Amino acid sequence: MPPDLLDATFAALADPTRRAILARLAAGEATVTELAEPFAMSQPAVSKHLKVLERAGLVTRGRDAQRRPCRLDARPLREAVAWLANYRDYWAESYARLDEVLAELTAEEQR
């Protein structure tokens, strides 16, 4: 994934409203009106959030007669998870070393 797309993905995920919109779209497509319902904000404000999500490639908009349903496109999330996996290995190794130190300390206390 190009760094700028990864940056856009993380920037989009930084906002709790956008994360909530993605969670809603994970359940199925929705219109801007439907997405705005649970929030105390206007439809234009929700549309601004959707534009950020679209630029990150996380949301697509279709056309169904007069409706313009939004859909989740999770491919950028897969790339972000792959990038984060490198750090998961780092933390797993750090916790393994900590477990060893704790085991040694416990063994010393029991002597």
mmCIF file of C-alpha atoms in Angstrom:
data_model
loop_
_atom_site.group_PDB
_atom_site.id
_atom_site.type_symbol
_atom_site.label_atom_id
_atom_site.label_comp_id
_atom_site.label_asym_id
_atom_site.label_seq_id
_atom_site.Cartn_x
_atom_site.Cartn_y
_atom_site.Cartn_z
ATOM 1 C CA MET A 1 0.000 0.000 0.000
ATOM 2 C CA PRO A 2 1.441 3.408 -0.882
ATOM 3 C CA PRO A 3 2.346 5.428 2.231
ATOM 4 C CA ASP A 4 -0.078 8.226 1.354
ATOM 5 C CA LEU A 5 -2.985 5.764 1.187
ATOM 6 C CA LEU A 6 -1.918 4.252 4.509
ATOM 7 C CA ASP A 7 -1.774 7.786 5.944
ATOM 8 C CA ALA A 8 -5.255 8.503 4.589
ATOM 9 C CA THR A 9 -6.571 5.275 6.123
ATOM 10 C CA PHE A 10 -5.207 6.074 9.577
ATOM 11 C CA ALA A 11 -6.365 9.701 9.326
ATOM 12 C CA ALA A 12 -9.864 8.502 8.451
ATOM 13 C CA LEU A 13 -9.857 6.059 11.368
ATOM 14 C CA ALA A 14 -8.677 8.746 13.810
ATOM 15 C CA ASP A 15 -12.165 10.194 14.149
ATOM 16 C CA PRO A 16 -14.776 8.343 16.264
ATOM 17 C CA THR A 17 -17.650 9.461 14.021
ATOM 18 C CA ARG A 18 -15.955 7.988 10.967
ATOM 19 C CA ARG A 19 -15.268 4.745 12.849
ATOM 20 C CA ALA A 20 -18.957 4.614 13.798
ATOM 21 C CA ILE A 21 -19.943 5.181 10.169
ATOM 22 C CA LEU A 22 -17.672 2.310 9.087
ATOM 23 C CA ALA A 23 -19.172 0.070 11.787
ATOM 24 C CA ARG A 24 -22.667 0.895 10.496
ATOM 25 C CA LEU A 25 -21.642 0.215 6.891
ATOM 26 C CA ALA A 26 -20.161 -3.136 7.926
ATOM 27 C CA ALA A 27 -23.779 -4.184 8.557
ATOM 28 C CA GLY A 28 -24.813 -3.158 5.037
ATOM 29 C CA GLU A 29 -25.168 -0.207 2.699
ATOM 30 C CA ALA A 30 -26.878 2.984 3.873
ATOM 31 C CA THR A 31 -27.749 6.433 2.580
ATOM 32 C CA VAL A 32 -26.379 9.656 4.049
ATOM 33 C CA THR A 33 -29.759 10.219 5.724
ATOM 34 C CA GLU A 34 -29.607 6.779 7.347
ATOM 35 C CA LEU A 35 -26.005 7.340 8.432
ATOM 36 C CA ALA A 36 -26.845 10.746 9.953
ATOM 37 C CA GLU A 37 -29.683 9.400 12.153
ATOM 38 C CA PRO A 38 -27.651 8.327 15.214
ATOM 39 C CA PHE A 39 -25.503 11.481 15.249
ATOM 40 C CA ALA A 40 -26.282 14.963 16.500
ATOM 41 C CA MET A 41 -25.063 16.502 13.256
ATOM 42 C CA SER A 42 -26.401 17.611 9.919
ATOM 43 C CA GLN A 43 -26.366 15.572 6.731
ATOM 44 C CA PRO A 44 -23.738 17.930 5.219
ATOM 45 C CA ALA A 45 -21.476 17.231 8.218
ATOM 46 C CA VAL A 46 -21.903 13.473 7.701
ATOM 47 C CA SER A 47 -21.181 13.993 3.991
ATOM 48 C CA LYS A 48 -17.856 15.634 4.914
ATOM 49 C CA HIS A 49 -16.944 12.585 6.973
ATOM 50 C CA LEU A 50 -17.933 10.357 4.051
ATOM 51 C CA LYS A 51 -15.648 12.315 1.713
ATOM 52 C CA VAL A 52 -12.704 11.637 4.038
ATOM 53 C CA LEU A 53 -13.632 7.940 4.071
ATOM 54 C CA GLU A 54 -13.956 7.947 0.265
ATOM 55 C CA ARG A 55 -10.531 9.554 -0.197
ATOM 56 C CA ALA A 56 -9.083 6.797 1.986
ATOM 57 C CA GLY A 57 -10.815 4.215 -0.204
ATOM 58 C CA LEU A 58 -12.903 2.924 2.708
ATOM 59 C CA VAL A 59 -16.308 3.916 1.320
ATOM 60 C CA THR A 60 -17.827 3.854 -2.145
ATOM 61 C CA ARG A 61 -21.066 5.450 -3.262
ATOM 62 C CA GLY A 62 -23.393 3.931 -5.783
ATOM 63 C CA ARG A 63 -26.474 5.075 -7.579
ATOM 64 C CA ASP A 64 -29.769 3.261 -7.264
ATOM 65 C CA ALA A 65 -32.440 5.385 -8.980
ATOM 66 C CA GLN A 66 -32.690 8.402 -6.653
ATOM 67 C CA ARG A 67 -30.765 6.762 -3.817
ATOM 68 C CA ARG A 68 -26.998 7.053 -3.464
ATOM 69 C CA PRO A 69 -26.161 4.223 -1.085
ATOM 70 C CA CYS A 70 -22.753 4.126 0.608
ATOM 71 C CA ARG A 71 -20.864 0.849 0.928
ATOM 72 C CA LEU A 72 -17.875 -0.228 2.974
ATOM 73 C CA ASP A 73 -14.726 -1.185 1.061
ATOM 74 C CA ALA A 74 -12.518 -2.855 3.677
ATOM 75 C CA ARG A 75 -9.450 -3.442 1.488
ATOM 76 C CA PRO A 76 -7.526 -0.478 2.949
ATOM 77 C CA LEU A 77 -8.219 -1.878 6.429
ATOM 78 C CA ARG A 78 -6.549 -5.138 5.435
ATOM 79 C CA GLU A 79 -3.456 -3.189 4.414
ATOM 80 C CA ALA A 80 -3.455 -1.255 7.692
ATOM 81 C CA VAL A 81 -3.751 -4.490 9.678
ATOM 82 C CA ALA A 82 -0.829 -5.963 7.717
ATOM 83 C CA TRP A 83 1.265 -2.895 8.559
ATOM 84 C CA LEU A 84 0.322 -3.163 12.248
ATOM 85 C CA ALA A 85 1.169 -6.890 12.303
ATOM 86 C CA ASN A 86 4.864 -5.999 12.370
ATOM 87 C CA TYR A 87 4.341 -4.282 15.698
ATOM 88 C CA ARG A 88 2.251 -7.152 17.037
ATOM 89 C CA ASP A 89 5.329 -9.375 16.691
ATOM 90 C CA TYR A 90 7.443 -6.785 18.507
ATOM 91 C CA TRP A 91 5.032 -6.654 21.445
ATOM 92 C CA ALA A 92 4.692 -10.435 21.573
ATOM 93 C CA GLU A 93 8.477 -10.736 21.907
ATOM 94 C CA SER A 94 8.535 -8.013 24.572
ATOM 95 C CA TYR A 95 5.841 -9.787 26.592
ATOM 96 C CA ALA A 96 7.698 -13.097 26.251
ATOM 97 C CA ARG A 97 10.838 -11.488 27.697
ATOM 98 C CA LEU A 98 8.773 -9.969 30.514
ATOM 99 C CA ASP A 99 7.277 -13.394 31.285
ATOM 100 C CA GLU A 100 10.796 -14.814 31.559
ATOM 101 C CA VAL A 101 11.877 -12.075 33.981
ATOM 102 C CA LEU A 102 8.753 -12.565 36.092
ATOM 103 C CA ALA A 103 9.318 -16.325 36.170
ATOM 104 C CA GLU A 104 12.910 -15.777 37.358
ATOM 105 C CA LEU A 105 11.773 -13.361 40.074
ATOM 106 C CA THR A 106 9.080 -15.751 41.245
ATOM 107 C CA ALA A 107 11.589 -18.607 41.349
ATOM 108 C CA GLU A 108 13.997 -16.497 43.429
ATOM 109 C CA GLU A 109 11.246 -15.550 45.887
ATOM 110 C CA GLN A 110 10.303 -19.215 46.383
ATOM 111 C CA ARG A 111 13.868 -20.191 47.331
#
